[in-house]
Coordinates of C-alpha atoms in Angstrom, one line a residue:
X1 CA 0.0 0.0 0.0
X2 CA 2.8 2.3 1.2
X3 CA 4.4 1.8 -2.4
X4 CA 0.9 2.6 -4.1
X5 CA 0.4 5.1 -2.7
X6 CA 4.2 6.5 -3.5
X7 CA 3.4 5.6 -7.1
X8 CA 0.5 7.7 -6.9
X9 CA 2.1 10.7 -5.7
X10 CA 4.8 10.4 -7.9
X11 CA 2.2 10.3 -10.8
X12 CA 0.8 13.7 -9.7
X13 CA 3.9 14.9 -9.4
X14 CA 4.6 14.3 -13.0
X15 CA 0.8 15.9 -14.1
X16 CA 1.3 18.7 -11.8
X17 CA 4.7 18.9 -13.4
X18 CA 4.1 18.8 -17.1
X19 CA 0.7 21.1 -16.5
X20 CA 3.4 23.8 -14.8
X21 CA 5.7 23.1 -18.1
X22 CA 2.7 23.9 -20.6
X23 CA 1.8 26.7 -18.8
X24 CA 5.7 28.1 -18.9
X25 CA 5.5 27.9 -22.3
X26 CA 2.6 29.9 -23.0
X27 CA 3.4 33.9 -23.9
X28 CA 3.1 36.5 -21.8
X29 CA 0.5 38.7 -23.8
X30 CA -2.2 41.1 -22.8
X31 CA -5.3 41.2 -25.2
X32 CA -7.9 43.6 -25.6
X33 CA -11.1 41.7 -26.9
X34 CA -14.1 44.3 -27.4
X35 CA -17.9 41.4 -27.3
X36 CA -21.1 41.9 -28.6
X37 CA -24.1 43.4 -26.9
X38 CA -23.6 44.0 -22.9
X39 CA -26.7 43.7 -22.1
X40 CA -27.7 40.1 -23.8
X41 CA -27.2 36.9 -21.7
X42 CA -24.3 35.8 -24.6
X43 CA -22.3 38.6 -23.2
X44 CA -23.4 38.3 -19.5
X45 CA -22.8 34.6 -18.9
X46 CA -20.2 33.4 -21.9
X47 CA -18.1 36.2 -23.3
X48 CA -17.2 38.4 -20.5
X49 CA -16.2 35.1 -18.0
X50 CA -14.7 33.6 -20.4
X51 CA -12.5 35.9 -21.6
X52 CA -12.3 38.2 -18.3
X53 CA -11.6 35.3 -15.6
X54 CA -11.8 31.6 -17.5
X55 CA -8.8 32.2 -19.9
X56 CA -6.6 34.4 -17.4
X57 CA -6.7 31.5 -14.8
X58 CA -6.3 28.4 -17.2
X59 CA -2.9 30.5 -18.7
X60 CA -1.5 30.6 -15.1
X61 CA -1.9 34.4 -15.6
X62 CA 0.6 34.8 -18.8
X63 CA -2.6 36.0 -20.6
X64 CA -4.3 38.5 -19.5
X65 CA -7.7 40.0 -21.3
X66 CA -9.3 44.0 -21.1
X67 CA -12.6 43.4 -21.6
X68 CA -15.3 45.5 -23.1
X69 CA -18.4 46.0 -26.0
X70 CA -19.2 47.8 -28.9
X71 CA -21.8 49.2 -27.3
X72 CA -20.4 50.4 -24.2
X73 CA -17.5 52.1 -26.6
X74 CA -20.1 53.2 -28.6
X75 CA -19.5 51.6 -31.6
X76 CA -22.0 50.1 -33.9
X77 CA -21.8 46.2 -34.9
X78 CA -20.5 47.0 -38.0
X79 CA -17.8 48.6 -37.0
X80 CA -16.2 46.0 -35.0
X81 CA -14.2 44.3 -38.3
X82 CA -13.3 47.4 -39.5
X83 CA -11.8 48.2 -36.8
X84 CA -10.0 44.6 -35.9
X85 CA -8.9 45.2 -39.5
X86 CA -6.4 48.1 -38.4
X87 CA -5.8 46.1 -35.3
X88 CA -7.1 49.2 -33.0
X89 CA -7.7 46.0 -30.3
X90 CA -7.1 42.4 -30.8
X91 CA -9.9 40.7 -30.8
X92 CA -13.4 41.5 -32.0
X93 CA -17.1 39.7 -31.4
X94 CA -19.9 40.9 -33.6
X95 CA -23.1 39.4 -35.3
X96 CA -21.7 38.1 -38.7
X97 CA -25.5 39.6 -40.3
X98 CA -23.7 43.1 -39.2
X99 CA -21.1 43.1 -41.7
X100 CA -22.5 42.2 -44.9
X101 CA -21.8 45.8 -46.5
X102 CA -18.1 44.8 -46.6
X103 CA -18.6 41.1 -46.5
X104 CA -21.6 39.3 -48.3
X105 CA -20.0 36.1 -48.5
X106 CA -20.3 36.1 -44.3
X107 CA -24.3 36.2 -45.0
X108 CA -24.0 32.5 -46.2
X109 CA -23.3 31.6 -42.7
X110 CA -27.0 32.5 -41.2
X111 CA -29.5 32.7 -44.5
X112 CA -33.1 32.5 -42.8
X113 CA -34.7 29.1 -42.2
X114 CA -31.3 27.4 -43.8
X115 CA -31.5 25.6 -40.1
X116 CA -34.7 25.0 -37.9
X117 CA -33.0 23.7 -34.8
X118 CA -30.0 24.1 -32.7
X119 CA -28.3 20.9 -33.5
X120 CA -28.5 21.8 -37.5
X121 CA -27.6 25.4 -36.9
X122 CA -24.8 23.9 -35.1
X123 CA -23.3 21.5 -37.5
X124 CA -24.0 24.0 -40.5
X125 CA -22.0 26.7 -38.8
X126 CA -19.0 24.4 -38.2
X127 CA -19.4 22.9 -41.9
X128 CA -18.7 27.2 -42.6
X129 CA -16.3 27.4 -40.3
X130 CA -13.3 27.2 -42.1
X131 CA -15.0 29.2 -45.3
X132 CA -15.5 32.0 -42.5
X133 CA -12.0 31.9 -41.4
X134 CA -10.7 32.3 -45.5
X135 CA -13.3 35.1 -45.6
X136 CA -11.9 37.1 -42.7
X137 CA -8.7 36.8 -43.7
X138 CA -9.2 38.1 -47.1
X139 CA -11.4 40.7 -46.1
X140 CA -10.6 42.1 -42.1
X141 CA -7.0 40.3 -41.6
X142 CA -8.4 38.3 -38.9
X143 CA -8.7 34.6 -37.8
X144 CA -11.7 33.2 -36.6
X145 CA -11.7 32.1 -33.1
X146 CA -15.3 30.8 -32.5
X147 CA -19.0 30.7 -34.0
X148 CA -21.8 31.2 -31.6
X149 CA -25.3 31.5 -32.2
X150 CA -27.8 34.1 -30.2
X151 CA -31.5 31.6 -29.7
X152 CA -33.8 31.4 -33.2
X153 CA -34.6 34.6 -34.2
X154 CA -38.0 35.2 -34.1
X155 CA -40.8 37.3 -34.8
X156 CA -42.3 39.7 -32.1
X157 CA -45.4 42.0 -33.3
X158 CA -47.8 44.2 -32.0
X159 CA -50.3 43.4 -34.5
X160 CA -52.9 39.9 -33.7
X161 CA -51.0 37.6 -36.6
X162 CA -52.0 34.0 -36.9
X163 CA -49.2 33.3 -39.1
X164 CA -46.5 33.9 -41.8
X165 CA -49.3 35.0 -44.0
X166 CA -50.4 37.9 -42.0
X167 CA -47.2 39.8 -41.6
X168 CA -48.1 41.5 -45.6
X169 CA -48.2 44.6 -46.0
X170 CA -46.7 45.5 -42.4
X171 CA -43.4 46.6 -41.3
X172 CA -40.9 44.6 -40.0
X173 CA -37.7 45.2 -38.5
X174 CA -35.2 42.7 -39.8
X175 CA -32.3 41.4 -38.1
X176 CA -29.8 41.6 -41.6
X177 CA -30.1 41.9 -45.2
X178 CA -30.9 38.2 -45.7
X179 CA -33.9 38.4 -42.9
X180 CA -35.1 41.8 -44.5
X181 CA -35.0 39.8 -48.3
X182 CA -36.8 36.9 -47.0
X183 CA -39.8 39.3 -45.2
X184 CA -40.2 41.2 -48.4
X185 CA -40.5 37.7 -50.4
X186 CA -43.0 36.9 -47.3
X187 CA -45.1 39.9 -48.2
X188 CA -43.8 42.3 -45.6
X189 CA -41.9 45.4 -45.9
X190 CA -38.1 44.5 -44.2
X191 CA -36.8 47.8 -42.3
X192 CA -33.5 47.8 -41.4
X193 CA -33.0 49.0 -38.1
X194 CA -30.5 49.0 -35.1
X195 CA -31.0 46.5 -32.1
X196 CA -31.3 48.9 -29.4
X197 CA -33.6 51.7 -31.5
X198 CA -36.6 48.7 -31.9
X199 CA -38.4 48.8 -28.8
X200 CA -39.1 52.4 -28.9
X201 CA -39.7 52.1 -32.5
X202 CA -42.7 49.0 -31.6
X203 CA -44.2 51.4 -28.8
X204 CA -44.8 54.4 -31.3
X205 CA -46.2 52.2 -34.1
X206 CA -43.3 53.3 -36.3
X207 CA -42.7 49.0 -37.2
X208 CA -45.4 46.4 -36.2
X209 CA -42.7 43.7 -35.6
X210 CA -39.2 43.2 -35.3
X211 CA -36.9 39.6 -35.6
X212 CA -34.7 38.8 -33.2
X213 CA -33.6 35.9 -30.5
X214 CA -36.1 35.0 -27.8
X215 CA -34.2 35.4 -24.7
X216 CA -32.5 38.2 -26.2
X217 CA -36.0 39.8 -26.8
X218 CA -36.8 39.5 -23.4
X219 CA -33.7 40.8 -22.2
X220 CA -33.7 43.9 -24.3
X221 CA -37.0 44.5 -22.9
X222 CA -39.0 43.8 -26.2
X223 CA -41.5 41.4 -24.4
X224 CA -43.1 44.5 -22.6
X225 CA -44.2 46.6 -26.0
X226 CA -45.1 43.6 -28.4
X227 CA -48.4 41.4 -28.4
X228 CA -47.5 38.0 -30.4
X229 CA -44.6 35.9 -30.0
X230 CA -44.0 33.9 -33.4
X231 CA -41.5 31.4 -32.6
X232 CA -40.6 30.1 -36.4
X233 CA -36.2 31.0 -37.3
X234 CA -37.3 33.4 -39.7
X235 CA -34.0 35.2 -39.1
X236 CA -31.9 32.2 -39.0
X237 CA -29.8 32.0 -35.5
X238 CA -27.4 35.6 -35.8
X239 CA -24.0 33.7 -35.3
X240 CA -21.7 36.1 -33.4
X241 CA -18.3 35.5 -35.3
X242 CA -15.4 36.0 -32.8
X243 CA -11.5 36.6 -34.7
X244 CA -8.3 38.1 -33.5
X245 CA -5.7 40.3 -35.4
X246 CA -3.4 38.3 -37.7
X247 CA -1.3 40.9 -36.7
X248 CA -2.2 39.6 -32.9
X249 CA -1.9 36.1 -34.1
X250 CA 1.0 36.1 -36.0
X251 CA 3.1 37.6 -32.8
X252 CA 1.9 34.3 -30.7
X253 CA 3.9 31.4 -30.2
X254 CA 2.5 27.9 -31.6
X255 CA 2.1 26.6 -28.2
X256 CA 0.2 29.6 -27.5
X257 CA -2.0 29.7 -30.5
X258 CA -3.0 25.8 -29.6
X259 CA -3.7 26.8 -26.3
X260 CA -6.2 29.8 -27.5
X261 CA -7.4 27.8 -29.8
X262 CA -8.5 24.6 -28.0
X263 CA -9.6 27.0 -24.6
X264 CA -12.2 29.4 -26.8
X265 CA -13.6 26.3 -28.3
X266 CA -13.8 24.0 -24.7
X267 CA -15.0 26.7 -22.3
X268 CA -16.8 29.0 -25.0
X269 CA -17.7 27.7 -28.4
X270 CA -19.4 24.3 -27.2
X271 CA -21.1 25.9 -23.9
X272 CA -22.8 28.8 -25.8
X273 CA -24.2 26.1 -29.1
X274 CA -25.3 23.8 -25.9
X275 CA -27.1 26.4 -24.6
X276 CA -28.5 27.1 -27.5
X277 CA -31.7 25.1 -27.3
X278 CA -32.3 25.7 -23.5
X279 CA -32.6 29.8 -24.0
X280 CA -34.7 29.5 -27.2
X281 CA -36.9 27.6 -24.9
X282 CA -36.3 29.9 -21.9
X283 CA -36.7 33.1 -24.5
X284 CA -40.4 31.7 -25.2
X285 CA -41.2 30.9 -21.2
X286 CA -40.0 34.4 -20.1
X287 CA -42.0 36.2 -22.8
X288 CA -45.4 34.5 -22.4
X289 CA -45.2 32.8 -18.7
X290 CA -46.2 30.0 -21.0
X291 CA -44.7 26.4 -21.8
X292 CA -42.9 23.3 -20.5
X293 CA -40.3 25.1 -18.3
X294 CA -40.6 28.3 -16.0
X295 CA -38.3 31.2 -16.9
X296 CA -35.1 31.6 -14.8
X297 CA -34.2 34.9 -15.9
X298 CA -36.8 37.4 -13.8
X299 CA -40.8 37.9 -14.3
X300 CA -42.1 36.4 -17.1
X301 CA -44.6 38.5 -19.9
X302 CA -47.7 37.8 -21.0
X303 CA -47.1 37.8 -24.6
X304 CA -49.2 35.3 -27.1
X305 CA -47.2 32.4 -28.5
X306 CA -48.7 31.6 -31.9
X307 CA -46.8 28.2 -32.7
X308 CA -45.8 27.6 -36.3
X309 CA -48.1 25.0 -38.2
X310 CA -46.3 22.5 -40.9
X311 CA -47.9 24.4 -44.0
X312 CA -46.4 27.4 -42.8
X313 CA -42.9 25.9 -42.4
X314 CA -42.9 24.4 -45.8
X315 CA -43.7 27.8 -47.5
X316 CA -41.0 29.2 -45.4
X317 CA -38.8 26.8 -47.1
X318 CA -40.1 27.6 -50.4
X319 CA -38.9 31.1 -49.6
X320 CA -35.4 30.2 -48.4
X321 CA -35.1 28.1 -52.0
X322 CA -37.1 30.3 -54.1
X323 CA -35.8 34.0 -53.1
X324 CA -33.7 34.4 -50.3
X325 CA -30.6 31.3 -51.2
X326 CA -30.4 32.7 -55.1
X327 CA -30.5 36.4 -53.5
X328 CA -27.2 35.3 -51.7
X329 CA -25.5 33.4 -54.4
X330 CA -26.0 36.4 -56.6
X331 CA -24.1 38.7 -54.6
X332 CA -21.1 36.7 -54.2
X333 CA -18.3 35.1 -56.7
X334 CA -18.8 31.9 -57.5
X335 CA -16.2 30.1 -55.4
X336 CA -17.9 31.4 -52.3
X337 CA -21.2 29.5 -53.8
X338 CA -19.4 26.6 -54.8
X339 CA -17.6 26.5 -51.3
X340 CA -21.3 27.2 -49.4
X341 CA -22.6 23.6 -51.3
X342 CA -19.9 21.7 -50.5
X343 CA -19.9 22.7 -46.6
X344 CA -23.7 24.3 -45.6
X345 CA -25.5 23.0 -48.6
X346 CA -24.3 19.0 -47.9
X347 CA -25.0 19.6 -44.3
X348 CA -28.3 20.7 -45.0
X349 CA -29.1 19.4 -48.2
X350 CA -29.5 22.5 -50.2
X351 CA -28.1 23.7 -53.1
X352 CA -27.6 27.5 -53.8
X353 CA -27.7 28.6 -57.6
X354 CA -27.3 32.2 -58.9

């Protein structure tokens, strides 16, 4: 026993040993990583532990993170790229739909109602993945990090809908240019307007609906000035695309580009798509006090769920073939088409033609 237990300790020893030896061999670095919206759970929960306490402790302290938002440095989502591009911080979060003015070929990542359910939206975004990477490197000198979705984005209105047929002829605020195409094919005029303008904009009757996630509707406070919940993806899952600098990246050390790599996509990449599901469902509890589970997030609304019948998701899909896929492949080259069927389209079986 006594030798056993010697063995034992001497096996630590070697763990403890070879952990202290990875951790030497990590850089001593200080990053500046500027998230996506403070206010949403994403941020709350994922991206500012992560990145503000998870990775500074795993590193042994050699890395060390400033953390902060767009919004809290007043930046719009757009922005973000742009400025990752000229390396102004070295490592940028924002919603891929954001960007599309300087980078179409990211829109292939989240084109509405491509993916009905976490576990597809999941497996389609990783198929991208690498695409995504080529494309910010061409386009913002950047390497993707991670892909994380926000829950389904949905459709919140202040008018009494019954369906997709009923949003014609109002005005909906789209989440991206992609969302606003597919409303417009839908009958509906698409508005494009900024996350944190919309609930104003729903109290004053200047839209009658806006798309975004579920929990993050609740969060924003959207729940308290809309009537209808209408829980079908309409605007796809708004994957936040996360890249550093290549000027950043390129001034790491292997060891310490494995270790980003394999931390961001073990303690933040995997926890946010498995949460995925739960805060879609959680989104729809905390809006209508309705449903299978109670909401954990504060006092749940009151708003009308009106659930999405099978007719209504096969016209949906009739849209995403018919207007909104060859929309898409008709803005980009066709490498970035060919590319999308061999990764998205297999995953989901759908081909995009121009």
């Amino acid at each position: 026993m006594r030798g056993m237990k010697f063995l034992t300790a001497a096996a630590v020893a070697v763990l403890v040993g070879s952990g202290a030896a990875g951790a030497a061999d990590l850089d001593s670095t200080k990053l500046t990583y500027v998230g996506s919206w403070s206010g949403l759970v994403l941020f709350k929960q994922f991206e500012k532990p992560f990145w503000g306490e998870t990775l500074p402790k795993d590193s042994g302290g050699k890395i060390t993170v400033d953390v902060s938002t767009f919004d809290q440095m007043g930046l719009k989502g757009a922005e973000v790229f742009r400025l990752l591009d000229k390396a102004v911080f070295d490592i940028g979060a924002t919603v891929a739909d954001y960007t599309v003015q300087d980078s179409p070929e990211l829109e292939g990542l989240d084109i509405p109602m491509i993916a009905s359910e976490p576990k597809q939206a999941h497996a389609a975004a990783m198929a991208y993945k690498p695409v995504v990477d080529d494309i910010m490197a061409q386009r913002f000198q950047a390497k993707v990090l991670a892909i994380v979705p926000y829950p389904a984005q949905v459709l919140f209105c202040n008018k009494p809908i019954k369906g997709l047929a009923d949003i014609k002829g109002l005005k909906v605020r789209a989440s991206g240019r992609s969302t606003a195409e597919f409303l417009t094919a839908a009958g509906a005029e698409g508005i494009t307007m900024a996350f944190s303008e919309v609930p104003g904009a729903l109290q004053r009757g200047v839209i009658d609906c806006a798309v975004t996630g579920t929990l993050s509707g609740y969060s924003a406070g959207w729940g308290e000035v809309s009537k209808v919940l209408y829980p079908l993806p309409i605007g796809g899952w708004d994957h936040v695309v996360t890249a550093i600098s290549l000027k950043k990246w390129n001034a790491l050390g292997k060891d310490t580009q494995k270790f980003l790599l394999a931390e961001v996509a073990e303690k933040l990449e995997n926890p946010v798509w498995k949460a995925a599901e739960e805060d879609s469902v959680q989104g729809i509890a905390c809006l209508s006090g309705k449903g299978q589970v109670a909401c954990k997030h504060g006092k749940p609304g009151t708003m009308t769920v009106v659930e999405p019948t099978a007719e209504e998701m096969a016209r949906a899909r009739k849209l995403l073939l018919e207007k909104s896929l060859p929309a898409w492949a008709a803005r980009v080259d066709d490498v970035w088409v060919k590319r999308w069927n061999e990764t998205i389209g297999k995953t989901v079986d759908l081909i995009a033609k121009k």
